[in-house]
Coordinates of C-alpha atoms and ligand atoms in Angstrom, one line a residue:
X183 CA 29.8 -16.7 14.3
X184 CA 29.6 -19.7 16.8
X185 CA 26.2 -20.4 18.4
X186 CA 24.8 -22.8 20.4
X187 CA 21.5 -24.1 19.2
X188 CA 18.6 -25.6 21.2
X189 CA 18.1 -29.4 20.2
X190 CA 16.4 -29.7 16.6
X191 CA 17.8 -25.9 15.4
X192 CA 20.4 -25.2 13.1
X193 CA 20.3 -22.3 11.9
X194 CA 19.2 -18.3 12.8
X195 CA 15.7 -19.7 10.7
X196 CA 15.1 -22.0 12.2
X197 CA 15.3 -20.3 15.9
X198 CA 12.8 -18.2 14.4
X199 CA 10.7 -20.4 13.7
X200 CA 10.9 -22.3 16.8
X201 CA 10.6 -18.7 18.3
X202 CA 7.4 -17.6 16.6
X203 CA 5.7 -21.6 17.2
X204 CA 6.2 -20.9 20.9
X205 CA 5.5 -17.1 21.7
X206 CA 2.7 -16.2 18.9
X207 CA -0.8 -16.6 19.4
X208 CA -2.5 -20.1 18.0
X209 CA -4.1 -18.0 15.2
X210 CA -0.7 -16.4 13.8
X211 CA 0.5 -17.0 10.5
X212 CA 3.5 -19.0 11.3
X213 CA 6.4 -18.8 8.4
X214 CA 7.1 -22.6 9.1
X215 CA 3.7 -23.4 7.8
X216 CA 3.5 -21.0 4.6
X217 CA 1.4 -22.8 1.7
X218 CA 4.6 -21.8 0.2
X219 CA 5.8 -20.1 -3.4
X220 CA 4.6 -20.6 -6.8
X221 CA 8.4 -21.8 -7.3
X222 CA 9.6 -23.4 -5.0
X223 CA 13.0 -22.3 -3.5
X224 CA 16.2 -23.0 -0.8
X225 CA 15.2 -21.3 2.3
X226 CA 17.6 -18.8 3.6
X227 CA 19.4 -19.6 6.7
X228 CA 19.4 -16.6 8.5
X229 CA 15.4 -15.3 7.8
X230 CA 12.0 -16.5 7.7
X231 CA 10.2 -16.6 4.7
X232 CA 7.9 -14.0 5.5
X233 CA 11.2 -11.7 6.8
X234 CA 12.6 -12.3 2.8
X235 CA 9.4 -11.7 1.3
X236 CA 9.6 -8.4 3.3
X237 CA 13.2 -7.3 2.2
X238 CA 12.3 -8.3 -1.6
X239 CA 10.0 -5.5 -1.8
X240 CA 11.9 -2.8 0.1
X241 CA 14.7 -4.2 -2.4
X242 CA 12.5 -3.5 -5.5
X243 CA 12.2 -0.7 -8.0
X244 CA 8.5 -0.3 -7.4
X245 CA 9.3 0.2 -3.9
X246 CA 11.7 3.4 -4.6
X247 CA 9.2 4.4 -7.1
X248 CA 6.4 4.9 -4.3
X249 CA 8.6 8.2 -3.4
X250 CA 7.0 9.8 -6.7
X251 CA 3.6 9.0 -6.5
X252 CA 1.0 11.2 -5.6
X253 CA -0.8 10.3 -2.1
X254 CA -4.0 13.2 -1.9
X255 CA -1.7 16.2 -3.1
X256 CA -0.9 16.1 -6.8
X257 CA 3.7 16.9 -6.5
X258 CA 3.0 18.7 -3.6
X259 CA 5.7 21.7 -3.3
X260 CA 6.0 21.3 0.3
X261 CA 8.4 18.9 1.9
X262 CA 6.4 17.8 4.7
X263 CA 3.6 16.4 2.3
X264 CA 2.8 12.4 2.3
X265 CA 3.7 10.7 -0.8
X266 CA 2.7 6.7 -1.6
X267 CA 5.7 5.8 0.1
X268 CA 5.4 7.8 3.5
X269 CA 1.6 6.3 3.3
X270 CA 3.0 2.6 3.2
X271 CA 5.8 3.5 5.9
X272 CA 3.1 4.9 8.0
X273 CA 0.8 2.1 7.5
X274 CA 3.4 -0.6 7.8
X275 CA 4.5 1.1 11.5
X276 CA 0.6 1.2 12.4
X277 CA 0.6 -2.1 11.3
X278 CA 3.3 -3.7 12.8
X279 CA 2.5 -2.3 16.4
X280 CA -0.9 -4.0 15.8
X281 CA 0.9 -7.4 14.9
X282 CA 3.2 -7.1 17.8
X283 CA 0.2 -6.7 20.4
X284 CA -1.8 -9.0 19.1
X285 CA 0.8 -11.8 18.9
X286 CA 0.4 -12.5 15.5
X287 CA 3.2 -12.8 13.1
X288 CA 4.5 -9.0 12.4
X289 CA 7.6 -10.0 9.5
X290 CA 4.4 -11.2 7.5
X291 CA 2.5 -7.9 8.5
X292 CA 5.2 -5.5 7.7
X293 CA 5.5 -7.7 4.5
X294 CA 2.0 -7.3 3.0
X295 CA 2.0 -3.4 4.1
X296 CA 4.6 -2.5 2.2
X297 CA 4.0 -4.5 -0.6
X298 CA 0.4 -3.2 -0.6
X299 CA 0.0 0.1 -2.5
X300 CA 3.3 -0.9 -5.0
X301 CA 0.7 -1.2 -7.8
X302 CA -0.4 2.3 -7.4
X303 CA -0.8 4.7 -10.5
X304 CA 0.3 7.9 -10.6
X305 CA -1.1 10.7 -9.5
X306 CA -3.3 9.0 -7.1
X307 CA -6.7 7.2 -7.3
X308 CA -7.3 9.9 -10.0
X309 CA -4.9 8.0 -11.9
X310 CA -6.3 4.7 -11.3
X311 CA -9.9 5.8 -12.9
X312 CA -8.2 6.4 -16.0
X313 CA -7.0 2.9 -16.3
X314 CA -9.9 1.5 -14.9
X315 CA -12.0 3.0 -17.7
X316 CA -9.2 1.8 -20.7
X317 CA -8.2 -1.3 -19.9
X318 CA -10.5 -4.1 -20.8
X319 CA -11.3 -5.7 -17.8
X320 CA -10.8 -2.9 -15.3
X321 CA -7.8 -2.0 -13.4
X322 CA -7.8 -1.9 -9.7
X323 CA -4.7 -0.8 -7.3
X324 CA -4.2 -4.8 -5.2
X325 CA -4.6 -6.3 -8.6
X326 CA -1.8 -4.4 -9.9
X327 CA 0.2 -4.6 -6.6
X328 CA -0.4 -8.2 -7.1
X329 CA 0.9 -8.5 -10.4
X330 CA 4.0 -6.0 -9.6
X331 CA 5.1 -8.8 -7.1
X332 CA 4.5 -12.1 -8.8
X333 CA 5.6 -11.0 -12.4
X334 CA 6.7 -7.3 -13.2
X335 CA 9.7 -6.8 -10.9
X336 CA 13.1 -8.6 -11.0
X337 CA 13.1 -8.4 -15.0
X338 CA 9.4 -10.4 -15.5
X339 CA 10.5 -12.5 -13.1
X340 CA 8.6 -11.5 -10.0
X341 CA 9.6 -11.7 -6.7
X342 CA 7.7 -15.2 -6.3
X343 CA 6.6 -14.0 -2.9
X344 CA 5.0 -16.5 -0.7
X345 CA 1.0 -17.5 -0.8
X346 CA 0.2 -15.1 2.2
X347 CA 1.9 -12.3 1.2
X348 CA 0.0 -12.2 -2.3
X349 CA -2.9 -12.9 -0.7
X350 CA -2.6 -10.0 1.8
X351 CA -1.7 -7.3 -0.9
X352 CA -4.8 -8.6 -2.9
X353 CA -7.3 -8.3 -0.2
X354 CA -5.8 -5.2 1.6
X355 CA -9.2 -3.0 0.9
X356 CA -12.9 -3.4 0.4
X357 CA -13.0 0.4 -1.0
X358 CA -15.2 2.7 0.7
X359 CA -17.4 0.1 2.5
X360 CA -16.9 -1.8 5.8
X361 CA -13.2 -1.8 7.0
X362 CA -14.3 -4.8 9.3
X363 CA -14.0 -8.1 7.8
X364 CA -18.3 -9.3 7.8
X365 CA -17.7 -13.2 6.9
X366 CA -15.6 -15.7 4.5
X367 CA -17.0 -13.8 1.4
X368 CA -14.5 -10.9 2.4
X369 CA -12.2 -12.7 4.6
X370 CA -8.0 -12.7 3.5
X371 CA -6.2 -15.8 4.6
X372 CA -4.6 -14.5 7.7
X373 CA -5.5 -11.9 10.5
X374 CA -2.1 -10.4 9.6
X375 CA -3.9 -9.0 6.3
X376 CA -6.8 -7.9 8.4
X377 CA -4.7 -5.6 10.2
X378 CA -3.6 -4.0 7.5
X379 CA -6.9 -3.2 5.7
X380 CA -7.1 -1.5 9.7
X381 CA -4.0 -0.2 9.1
X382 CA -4.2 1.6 5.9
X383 CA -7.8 3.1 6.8
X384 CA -5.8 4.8 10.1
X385 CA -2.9 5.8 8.6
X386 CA -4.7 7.2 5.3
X387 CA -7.5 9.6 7.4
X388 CA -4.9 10.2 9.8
X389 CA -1.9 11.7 7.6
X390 CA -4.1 13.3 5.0
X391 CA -5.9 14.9 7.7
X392 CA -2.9 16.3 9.0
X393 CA -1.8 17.0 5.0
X394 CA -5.1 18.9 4.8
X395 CA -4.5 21.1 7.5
X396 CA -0.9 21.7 6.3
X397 CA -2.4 23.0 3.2
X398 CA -5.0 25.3 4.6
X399 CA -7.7 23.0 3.3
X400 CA -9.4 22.5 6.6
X401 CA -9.2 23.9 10.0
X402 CA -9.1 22.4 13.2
X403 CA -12.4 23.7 14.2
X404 CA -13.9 21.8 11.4
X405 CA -13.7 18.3 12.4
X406 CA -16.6 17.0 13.8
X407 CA -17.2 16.6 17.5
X408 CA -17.5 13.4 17.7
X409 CA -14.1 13.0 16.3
X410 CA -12.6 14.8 18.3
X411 CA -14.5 13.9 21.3
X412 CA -14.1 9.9 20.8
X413 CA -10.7 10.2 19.0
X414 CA -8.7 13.0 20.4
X415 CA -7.2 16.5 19.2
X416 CA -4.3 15.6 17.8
X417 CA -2.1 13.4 15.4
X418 CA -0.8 10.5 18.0
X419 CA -3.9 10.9 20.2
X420 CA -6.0 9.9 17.2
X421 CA -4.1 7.3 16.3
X422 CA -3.2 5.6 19.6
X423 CA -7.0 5.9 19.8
X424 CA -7.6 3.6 17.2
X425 CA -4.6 1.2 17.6
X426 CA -6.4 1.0 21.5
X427 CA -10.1 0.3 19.6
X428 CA -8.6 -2.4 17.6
X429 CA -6.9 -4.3 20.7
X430 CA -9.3 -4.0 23.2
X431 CA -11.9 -5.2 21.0
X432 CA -10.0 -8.3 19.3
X433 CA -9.0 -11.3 22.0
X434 CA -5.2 -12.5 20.5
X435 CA -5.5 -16.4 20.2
X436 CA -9.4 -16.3 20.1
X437 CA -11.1 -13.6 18.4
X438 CA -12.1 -15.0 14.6
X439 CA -11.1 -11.7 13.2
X440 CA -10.0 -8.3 13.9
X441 CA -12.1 -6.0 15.4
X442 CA -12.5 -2.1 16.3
X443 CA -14.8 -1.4 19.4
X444 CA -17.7 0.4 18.1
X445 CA -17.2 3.8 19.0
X446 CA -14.1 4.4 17.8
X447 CA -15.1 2.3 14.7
X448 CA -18.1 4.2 14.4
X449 CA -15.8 7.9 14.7
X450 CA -13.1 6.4 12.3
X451 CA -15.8 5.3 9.6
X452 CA -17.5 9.4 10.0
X453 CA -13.8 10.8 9.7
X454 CA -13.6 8.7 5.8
X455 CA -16.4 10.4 4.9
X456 CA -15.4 13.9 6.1
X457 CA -12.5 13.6 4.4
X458 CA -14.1 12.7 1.2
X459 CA -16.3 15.6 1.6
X460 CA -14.2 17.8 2.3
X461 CA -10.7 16.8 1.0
X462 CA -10.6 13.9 -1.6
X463 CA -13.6 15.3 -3.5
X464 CA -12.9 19.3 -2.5
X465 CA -12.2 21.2 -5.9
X466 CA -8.7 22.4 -5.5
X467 CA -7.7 19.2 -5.0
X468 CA -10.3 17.5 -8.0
X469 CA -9.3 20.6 -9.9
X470 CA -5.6 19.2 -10.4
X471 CA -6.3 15.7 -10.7
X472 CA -8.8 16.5 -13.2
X473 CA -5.7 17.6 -14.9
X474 CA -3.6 14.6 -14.7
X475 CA -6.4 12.5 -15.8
X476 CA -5.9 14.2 -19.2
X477 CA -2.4 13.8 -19.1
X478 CA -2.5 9.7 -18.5
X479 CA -5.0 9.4 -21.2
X480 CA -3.1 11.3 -23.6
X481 CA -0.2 8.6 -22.6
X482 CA -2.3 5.7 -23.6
X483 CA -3.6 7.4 -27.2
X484 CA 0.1 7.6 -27.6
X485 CA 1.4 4.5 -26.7
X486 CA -1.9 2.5 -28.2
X487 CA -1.6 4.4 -31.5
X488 CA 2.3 4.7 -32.1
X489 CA 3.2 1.5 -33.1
X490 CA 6.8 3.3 -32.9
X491 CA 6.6 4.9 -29.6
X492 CA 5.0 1.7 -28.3
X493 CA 8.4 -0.4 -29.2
X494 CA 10.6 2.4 -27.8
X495 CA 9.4 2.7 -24.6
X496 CA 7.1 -0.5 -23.5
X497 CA 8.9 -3.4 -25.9
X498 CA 8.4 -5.0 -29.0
X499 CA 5.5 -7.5 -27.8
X500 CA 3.8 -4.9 -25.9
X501 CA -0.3 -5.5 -25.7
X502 CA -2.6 -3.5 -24.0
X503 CA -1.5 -4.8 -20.7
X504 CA 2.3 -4.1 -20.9
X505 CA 0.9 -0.3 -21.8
X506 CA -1.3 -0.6 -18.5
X507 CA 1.7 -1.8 -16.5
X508 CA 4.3 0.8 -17.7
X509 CA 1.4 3.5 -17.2
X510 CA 0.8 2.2 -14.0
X511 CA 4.3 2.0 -13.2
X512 CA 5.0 5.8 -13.7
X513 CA 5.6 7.9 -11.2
X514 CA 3.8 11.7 -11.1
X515 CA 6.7 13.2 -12.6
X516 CA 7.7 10.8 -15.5
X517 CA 4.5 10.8 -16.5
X518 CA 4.3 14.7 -16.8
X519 CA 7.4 14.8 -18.4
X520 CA 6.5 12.4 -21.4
X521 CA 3.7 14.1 -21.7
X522 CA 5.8 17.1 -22.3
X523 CA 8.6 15.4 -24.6
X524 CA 5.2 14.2 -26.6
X525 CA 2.5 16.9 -26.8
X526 CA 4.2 20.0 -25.8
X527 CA 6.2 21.8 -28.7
X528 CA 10.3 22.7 -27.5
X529 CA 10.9 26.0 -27.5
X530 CA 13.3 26.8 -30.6
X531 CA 16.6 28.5 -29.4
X532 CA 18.7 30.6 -32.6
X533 CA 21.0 33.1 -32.4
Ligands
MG785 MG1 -2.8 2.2 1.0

């Protein structure tokens, strides 16, 4: 391929770079700047930093992984049901359209939002409790993601993503509370990250209300009005709602942080808590995840107490924490299945 460069460029990078220096806004993360890996590397000569961080985690195994793990509905039958991975597709589109708009740098955006969720557990945040009550020191969803990244994939090695990248995947929620970044107490490195704490809040009410309804868990007529009055009665309207609270209340190249405009923000905040009424913490669905509580902490009696098991399947050195990370690691179905190879007598065939 024979190009012709502006003066200073000399390769596909570094018109990239050059690119996002003069069309993002002032407050964009720019891949030229990045404080960088924790080993330092040759840059590539085709894509930015933040573009290979990016392709390094669509490239991983805990990436293809996501496709077994349980988003709200515990290995739902139906096709049309979200899993971990159509979450993180769905957030990482809401997200990127955000970026886009606002000016800011989307490679790093689409980066942190589908690296976010990669330290998921199994069957959901059900799954996550479990650990979070074994594991000395707690276990929490970005802390995992985080470690997935920076040491479990690519053999122990990590995928030494860069400093914003880790950062965004470890800041990407505040739980249940304010979505809204309130000061530098709560404040991720880079307005990329803050869209996709946004992000992940839209797509998550968004597509489990629509899973809900699929299921026969909720109606239509049981949303509240102002939900439907402030955000629309459908899908896209909802959404597009949202994505249009977010930029017209944040200014690209001034605003301090990212913003939703407060009625919207206000409708979005009182569709969480529907939904944890009336989905998350409804009993058909707490009824089966009750289940696979039992099922992850029959895994780690297992793998704690059989020294032989332990060596099998986790390795020779493994400590709590290697347990916690191959527990963590499982996807809905692998974990159901070991349960069965280890607690469920084989039928006996003769004859
Ligand atoms: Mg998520």
């Amino acid at each position: 391929m024979r190009m012709v460069w502006d003066r200073g460029v000399t390769c596909v990078r570094e018109r990239t770079e050059k690119w996002e220096s003069d069309v993002l806004s002032p407050r964009a993360a720019l891949s030229s700047r990045t404080r960088g890996r924790e080993r330092d590397e040759e840059p590539c000569p085709v894509r930015t930093d933040y573009q290979r961080d990016r392709d390094r985690i669509i490239h991983s195994k805990a990436f293809r992984r996501l496709k077994g793990k349980t988003q709200v509905f515990f290995s739902p039958a139906g096709d049309h049901y979200r899993t971990r991975m159509t979450h993180t597709l769905e957030v990482s589109q809401v997200a990127r359209t955000l970026a886009r708009a606002l000016l800011l740098n989307e490679d790093l955006t689409e980066a942190i939002a589908l690296g976010h969720d990669l330290g998921h557990t199994p069957f959901g945040h059900a799954g996550e409790d479990v650990l979070d009550e074994l594991m000395e020191g707690g276990f929490h969803h970005s802390r995992q993601s985080v470690r997935v990244v920076t040491v479990l994939e690519n053999d122990g090695l990590g995928l030494n993503p860069t400093f914003e990248v880790t950062d965004g995947i470890l800041n990407h929620t505040k739980g249940s509370g304010k979505i809204a970044t309130t000061g530098p107490q709560d404040s991720p490195a880079t307005l990329e990250a803050e869209i996709v704490r946004f992000s992940d809040v839209i797509a998550y009410v968004n597509h489990d209300l629509d899973d809900a309804l699929r299921a026969g868990l909720l109606r239509p007529g049981d949303l509240p009005d102002a939900v439907t009055r402030v955000m629309g009665d459908s899908h896209s309207k909802r959404i597009h709602s949202l994505v249009m609270g977010i930029l017209e209340a944040t200014e690209p190249g001034s605003s301090e942080h990212v913003s939703m405009e407060e009625e919207r923000y206000e409708a979005l905040t009182g569709l969480r808590d529907f939904m944890y009424e009336r989905v998350y913490l409804h009993p058909t669905v707490t009824r089966e995840l009750g289940k696979a509580k039992a099922i992850l902490g029959l895994l780690w009696d297992a793998l704690m107490d059989g020294e032989p098991l332990r060596r099998e399947l986790v390795g020779a050195a493994a400590d709590e924490r290697a347990v916690a990370d191959f527990l963590a690691g499982m996807t809905d179905a692998y974990a159901v299945s070991l349960h069965e190879r280890l607690y469920i007598p084989n039928r006996w065939y003769h004859g």
